[in-house]
C-alpha positions as CSV (number, residue, x, y, z in Angstrom):
1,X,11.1,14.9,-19.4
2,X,10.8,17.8,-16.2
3,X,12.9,16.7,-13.3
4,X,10.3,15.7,-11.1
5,X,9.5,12.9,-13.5
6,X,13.3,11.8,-13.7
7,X,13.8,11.2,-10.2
8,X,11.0,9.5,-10.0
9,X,11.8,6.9,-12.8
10,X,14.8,7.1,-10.9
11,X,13.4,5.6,-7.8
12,X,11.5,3.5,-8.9
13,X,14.0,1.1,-10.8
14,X,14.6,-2.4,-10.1
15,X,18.1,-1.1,-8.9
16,X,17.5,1.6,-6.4
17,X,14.6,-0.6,-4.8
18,X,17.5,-3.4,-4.2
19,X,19.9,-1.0,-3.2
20,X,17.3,0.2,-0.2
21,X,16.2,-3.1,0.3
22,X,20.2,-4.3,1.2
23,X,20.9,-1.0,3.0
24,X,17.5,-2.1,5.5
25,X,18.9,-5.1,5.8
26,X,22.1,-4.7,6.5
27,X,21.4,-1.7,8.9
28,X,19.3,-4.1,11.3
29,X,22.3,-6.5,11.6
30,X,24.3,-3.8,12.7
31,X,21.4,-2.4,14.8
32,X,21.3,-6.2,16.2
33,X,25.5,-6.1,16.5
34,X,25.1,-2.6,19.0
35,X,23.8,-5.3,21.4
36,X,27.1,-7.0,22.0
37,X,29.3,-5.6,24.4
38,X,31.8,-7.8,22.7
39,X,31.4,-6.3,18.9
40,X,30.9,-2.6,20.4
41,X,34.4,-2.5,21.9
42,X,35.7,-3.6,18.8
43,X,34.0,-2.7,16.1
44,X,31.5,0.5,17.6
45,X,32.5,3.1,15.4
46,X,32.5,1.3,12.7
47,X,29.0,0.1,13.1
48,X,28.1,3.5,14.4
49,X,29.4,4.8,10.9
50,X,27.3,2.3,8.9
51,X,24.1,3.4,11.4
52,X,24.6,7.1,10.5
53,X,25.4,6.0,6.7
54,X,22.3,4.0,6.5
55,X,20.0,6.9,8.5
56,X,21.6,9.7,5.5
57,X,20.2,6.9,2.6
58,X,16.9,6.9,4.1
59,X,16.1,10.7,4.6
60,X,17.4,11.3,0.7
61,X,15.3,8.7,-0.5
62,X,12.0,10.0,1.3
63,X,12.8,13.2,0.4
64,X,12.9,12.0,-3.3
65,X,9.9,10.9,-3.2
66,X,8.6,13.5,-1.7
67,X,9.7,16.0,-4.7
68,X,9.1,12.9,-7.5
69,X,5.5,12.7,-5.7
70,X,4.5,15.8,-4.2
71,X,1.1,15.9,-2.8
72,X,0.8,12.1,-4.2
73,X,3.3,11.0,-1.8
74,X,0.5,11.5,1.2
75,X,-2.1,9.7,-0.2
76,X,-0.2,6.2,0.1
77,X,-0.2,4.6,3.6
78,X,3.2,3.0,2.9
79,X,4.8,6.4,2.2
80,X,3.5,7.8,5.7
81,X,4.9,4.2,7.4
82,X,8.4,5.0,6.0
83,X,8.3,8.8,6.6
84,X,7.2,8.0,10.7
85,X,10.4,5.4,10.9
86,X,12.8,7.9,9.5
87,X,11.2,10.8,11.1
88,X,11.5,8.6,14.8
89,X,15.2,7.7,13.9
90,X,16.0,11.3,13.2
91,X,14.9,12.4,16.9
92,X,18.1,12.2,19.0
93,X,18.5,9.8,21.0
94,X,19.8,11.6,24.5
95,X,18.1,12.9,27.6
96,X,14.4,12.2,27.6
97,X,14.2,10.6,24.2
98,X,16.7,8.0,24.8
99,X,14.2,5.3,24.8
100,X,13.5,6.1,21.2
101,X,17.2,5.0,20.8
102,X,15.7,1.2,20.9
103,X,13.2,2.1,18.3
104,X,15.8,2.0,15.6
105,X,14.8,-1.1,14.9
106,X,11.4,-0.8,13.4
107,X,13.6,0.9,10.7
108,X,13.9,-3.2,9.5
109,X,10.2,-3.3,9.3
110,X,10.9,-1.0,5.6
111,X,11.5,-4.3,4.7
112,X,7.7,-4.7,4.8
113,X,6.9,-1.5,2.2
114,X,9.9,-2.4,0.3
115,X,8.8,-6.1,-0.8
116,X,6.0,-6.2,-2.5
117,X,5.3,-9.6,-1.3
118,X,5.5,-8.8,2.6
119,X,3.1,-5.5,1.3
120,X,0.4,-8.6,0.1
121,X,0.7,-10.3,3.5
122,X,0.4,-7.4,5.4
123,X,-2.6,-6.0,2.9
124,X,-4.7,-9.7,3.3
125,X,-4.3,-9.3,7.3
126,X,-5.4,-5.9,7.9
127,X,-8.5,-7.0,5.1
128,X,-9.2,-9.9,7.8
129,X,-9.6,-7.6,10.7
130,X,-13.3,-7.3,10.3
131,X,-13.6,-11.0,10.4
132,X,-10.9,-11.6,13.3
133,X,-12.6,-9.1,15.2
134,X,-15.8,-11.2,15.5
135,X,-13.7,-14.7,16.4
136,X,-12.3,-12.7,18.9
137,X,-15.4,-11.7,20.1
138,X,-16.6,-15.4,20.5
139,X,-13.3,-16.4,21.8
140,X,-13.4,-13.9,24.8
141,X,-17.4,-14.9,25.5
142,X,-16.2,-18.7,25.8
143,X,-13.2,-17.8,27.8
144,X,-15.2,-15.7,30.4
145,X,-18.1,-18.4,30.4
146,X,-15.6,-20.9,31.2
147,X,-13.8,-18.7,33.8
148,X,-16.9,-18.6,35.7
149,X,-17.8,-21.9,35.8
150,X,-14.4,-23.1,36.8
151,X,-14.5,-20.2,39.6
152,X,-17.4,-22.0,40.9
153,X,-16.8,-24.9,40.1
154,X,-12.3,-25.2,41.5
155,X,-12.3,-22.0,43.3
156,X,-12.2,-24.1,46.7
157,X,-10.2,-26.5,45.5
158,X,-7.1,-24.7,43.6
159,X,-7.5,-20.9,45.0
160,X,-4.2,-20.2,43.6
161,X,-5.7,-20.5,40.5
162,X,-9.5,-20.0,40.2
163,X,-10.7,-18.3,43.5
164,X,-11.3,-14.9,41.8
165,X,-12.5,-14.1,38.4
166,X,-9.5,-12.7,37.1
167,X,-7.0,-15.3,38.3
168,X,-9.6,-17.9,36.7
169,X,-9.7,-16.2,33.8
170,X,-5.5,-15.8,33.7
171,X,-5.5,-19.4,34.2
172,X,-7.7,-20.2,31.0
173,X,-5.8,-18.1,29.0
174,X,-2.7,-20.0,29.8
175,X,-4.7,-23.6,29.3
176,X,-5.4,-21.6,26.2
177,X,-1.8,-21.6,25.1
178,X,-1.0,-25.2,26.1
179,X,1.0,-23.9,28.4
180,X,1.5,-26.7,32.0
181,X,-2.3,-27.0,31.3
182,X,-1.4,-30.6,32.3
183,X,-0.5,-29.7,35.5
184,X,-3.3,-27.7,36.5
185,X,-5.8,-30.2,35.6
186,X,-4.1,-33.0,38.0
187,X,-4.1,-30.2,40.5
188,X,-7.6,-29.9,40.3
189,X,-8.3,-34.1,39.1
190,X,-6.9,-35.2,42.5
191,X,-10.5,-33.6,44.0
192,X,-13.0,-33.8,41.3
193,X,-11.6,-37.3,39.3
194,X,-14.8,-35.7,36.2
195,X,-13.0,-32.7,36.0
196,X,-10.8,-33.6,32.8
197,X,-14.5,-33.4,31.0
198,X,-14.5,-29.6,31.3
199,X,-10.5,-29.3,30.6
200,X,-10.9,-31.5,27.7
201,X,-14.0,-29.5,26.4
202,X,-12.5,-26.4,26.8
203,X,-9.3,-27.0,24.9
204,X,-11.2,-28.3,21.7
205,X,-13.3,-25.5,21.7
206,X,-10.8,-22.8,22.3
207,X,-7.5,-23.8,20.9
208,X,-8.7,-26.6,18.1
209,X,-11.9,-24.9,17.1
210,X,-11.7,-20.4,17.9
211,X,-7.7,-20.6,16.9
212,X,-8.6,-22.7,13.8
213,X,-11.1,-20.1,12.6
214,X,-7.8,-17.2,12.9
215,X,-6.1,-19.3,10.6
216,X,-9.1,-19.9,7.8
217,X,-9.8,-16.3,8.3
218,X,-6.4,-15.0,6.9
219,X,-5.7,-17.7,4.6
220,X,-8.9,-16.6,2.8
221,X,-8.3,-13.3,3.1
222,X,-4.8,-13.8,1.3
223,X,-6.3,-16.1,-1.0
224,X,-9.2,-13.2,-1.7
225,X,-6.2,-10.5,-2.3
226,X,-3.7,-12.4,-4.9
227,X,-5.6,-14.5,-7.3
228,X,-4.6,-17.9,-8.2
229,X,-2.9,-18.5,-11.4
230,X,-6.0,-20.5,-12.6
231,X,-8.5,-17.0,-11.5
232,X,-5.7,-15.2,-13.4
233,X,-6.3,-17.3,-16.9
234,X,-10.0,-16.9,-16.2
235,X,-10.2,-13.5,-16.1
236,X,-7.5,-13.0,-19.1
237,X,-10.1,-15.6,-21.2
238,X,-13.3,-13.3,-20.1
239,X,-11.1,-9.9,-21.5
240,X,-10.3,-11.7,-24.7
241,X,-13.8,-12.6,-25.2
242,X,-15.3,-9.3,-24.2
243,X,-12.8,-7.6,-26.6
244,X,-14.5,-10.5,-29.2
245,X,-17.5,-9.7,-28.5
246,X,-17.1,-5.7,-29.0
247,X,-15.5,-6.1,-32.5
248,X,-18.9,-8.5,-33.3
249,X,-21.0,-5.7,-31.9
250,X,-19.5,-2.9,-34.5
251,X,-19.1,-5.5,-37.4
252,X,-23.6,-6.0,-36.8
253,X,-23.8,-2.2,-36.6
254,X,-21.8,-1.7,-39.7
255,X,-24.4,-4.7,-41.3
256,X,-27.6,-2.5,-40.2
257,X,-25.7,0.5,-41.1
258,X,-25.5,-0.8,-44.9
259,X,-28.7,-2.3,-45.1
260,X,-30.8,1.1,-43.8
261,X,-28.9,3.0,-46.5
262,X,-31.3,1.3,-49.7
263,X,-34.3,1.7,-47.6
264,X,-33.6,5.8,-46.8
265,X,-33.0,5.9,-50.6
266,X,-36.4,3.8,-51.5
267,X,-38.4,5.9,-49.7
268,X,-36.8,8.7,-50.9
269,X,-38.3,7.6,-54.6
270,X,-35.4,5.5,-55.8
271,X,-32.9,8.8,-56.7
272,X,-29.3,7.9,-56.0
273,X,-26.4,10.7,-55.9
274,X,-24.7,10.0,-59.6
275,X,-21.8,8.2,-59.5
276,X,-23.1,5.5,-57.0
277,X,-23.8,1.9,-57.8
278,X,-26.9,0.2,-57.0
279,X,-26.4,-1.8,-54.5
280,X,-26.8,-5.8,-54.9
């Protein structure tokens, strides 16, 4: 076994993955801790220590992969995602790039290449974009539709909410959310008593109908990437009885094999090579 292929059976133990996955965790508690002015007076260089510790673990392990994988390393997407975290946290953090200081944190979003179950997750929502993308689509066309109607409709009547387009269409959005939409509508109910019909209409089909159709969209999406345990036992059954069928197929061409044989040697006038029985 070369050295390239140690390290990487190396790396990819159960051990070394749960090393990396405690050293991500505990490095965004301590990340988290840097907030207190409380813990920093007492306990700063020690959680500065276990930053810098947890930074070092990081850059060996991507550069392990990057010599177990070589140019394999590039074609997975997770590998770039944890090479751009370290690569951010690596930029110092003074003068002009102190803001990136703040971005250590995303170095607990590992967490998401390190699990394989947060990868699924993560994998069955970016495969429901294309269908997200379309509720989206209706969602905005209902929200604008209704912004101009109530514009027309309340603009008079509450201007600090609907006298303009995008203040109407703020409003919505925050009806949208569930957020005082009680409020509003008695603002605008103590003028136009039937207004509650187009509040009323609006929430079921925005929030109980378009928000809805987010959530079917991703449950079938994970649903669609990790196969139920039933799916799983149909799919081992369909092998076994390909792999049944295959071992039919040669016995039948063995048959047909055999049987051709006495015919080549009939119409060859009935010689057989000496030594071989006539068949029965």
């Amino acid at each position: 076994m070369s050295r390239q292929e140690r390290v990487r059976s190396i790396i990819e133990t159960r051990l070394v993955q749960r090393v990396i996955i405690f050293v991500i965790v505990v490095n965004a508690v301590t990340i988290g801790c840097e907030t207190s002015s409380y813990l920093m007076e007492r306990m700063g260089g020690f959680l500065h220590a276990v930053d810098r510790i947890a930074l070092t673990v990081f850059t060996v392990e991507i550069a392990a992969r990057l010599y177990a994988y070589r140019g394999a390393f590039f074609k997975d997407p997770w590998n770039w995602f944890d090479a751009v975290i370290v690569a951010i946290a690596l930029v110092p953090a003074s003068g002009p790039t102190s803001v990136l200081r703040a971005l250590r944190i995303l170095r607990a979003l590992r967490l998401v290449s390190a699990v394989p179950s947060m990868r699924r997750v993560v994998n069955a929502l970016l495969a429901a974009v294309p269908g997200m993308a379309s509720i989206i689509g209706l969602l905005v066309l209902m929200i604008y539709i209704a912004a101009v109607i109530a514009t027309k409709l309340f603009g008079e009547i509450v201007p600090e909410r609907f006298d303009e387009l995008p203040r109407s269409l703020f409003t919505l959005f925050q009806i949208m959310t569930g957020d005082d939409w009680g409020n509003v509508a008695q603002e605008v109910m103590s003028e136009k008593p039937w207004a509650w019909l187009f509040f009323i209409a609006y929430i079921l089909m925005s929030t109980f109908v378009a928000l809805n159709l987010f959530i079917a969209v991703v449950v079938n999406a994970m649903n669609d990437s990790e196969p139920s345990p039933a799916e799983t036992q149909t799919q081992a059954e369909l092998k076994a009885v390909k792999q049944d069928l295959a071992a039919l197929h040669a016995k039948l061409d063995l048959l047909l094999l055999r049987e051709e044989e006495p015919d080549a040697l009939t119409a060859s006038g009935g010689r057989q090579p000496p030594g071989t029985a006539s068949p029965r």
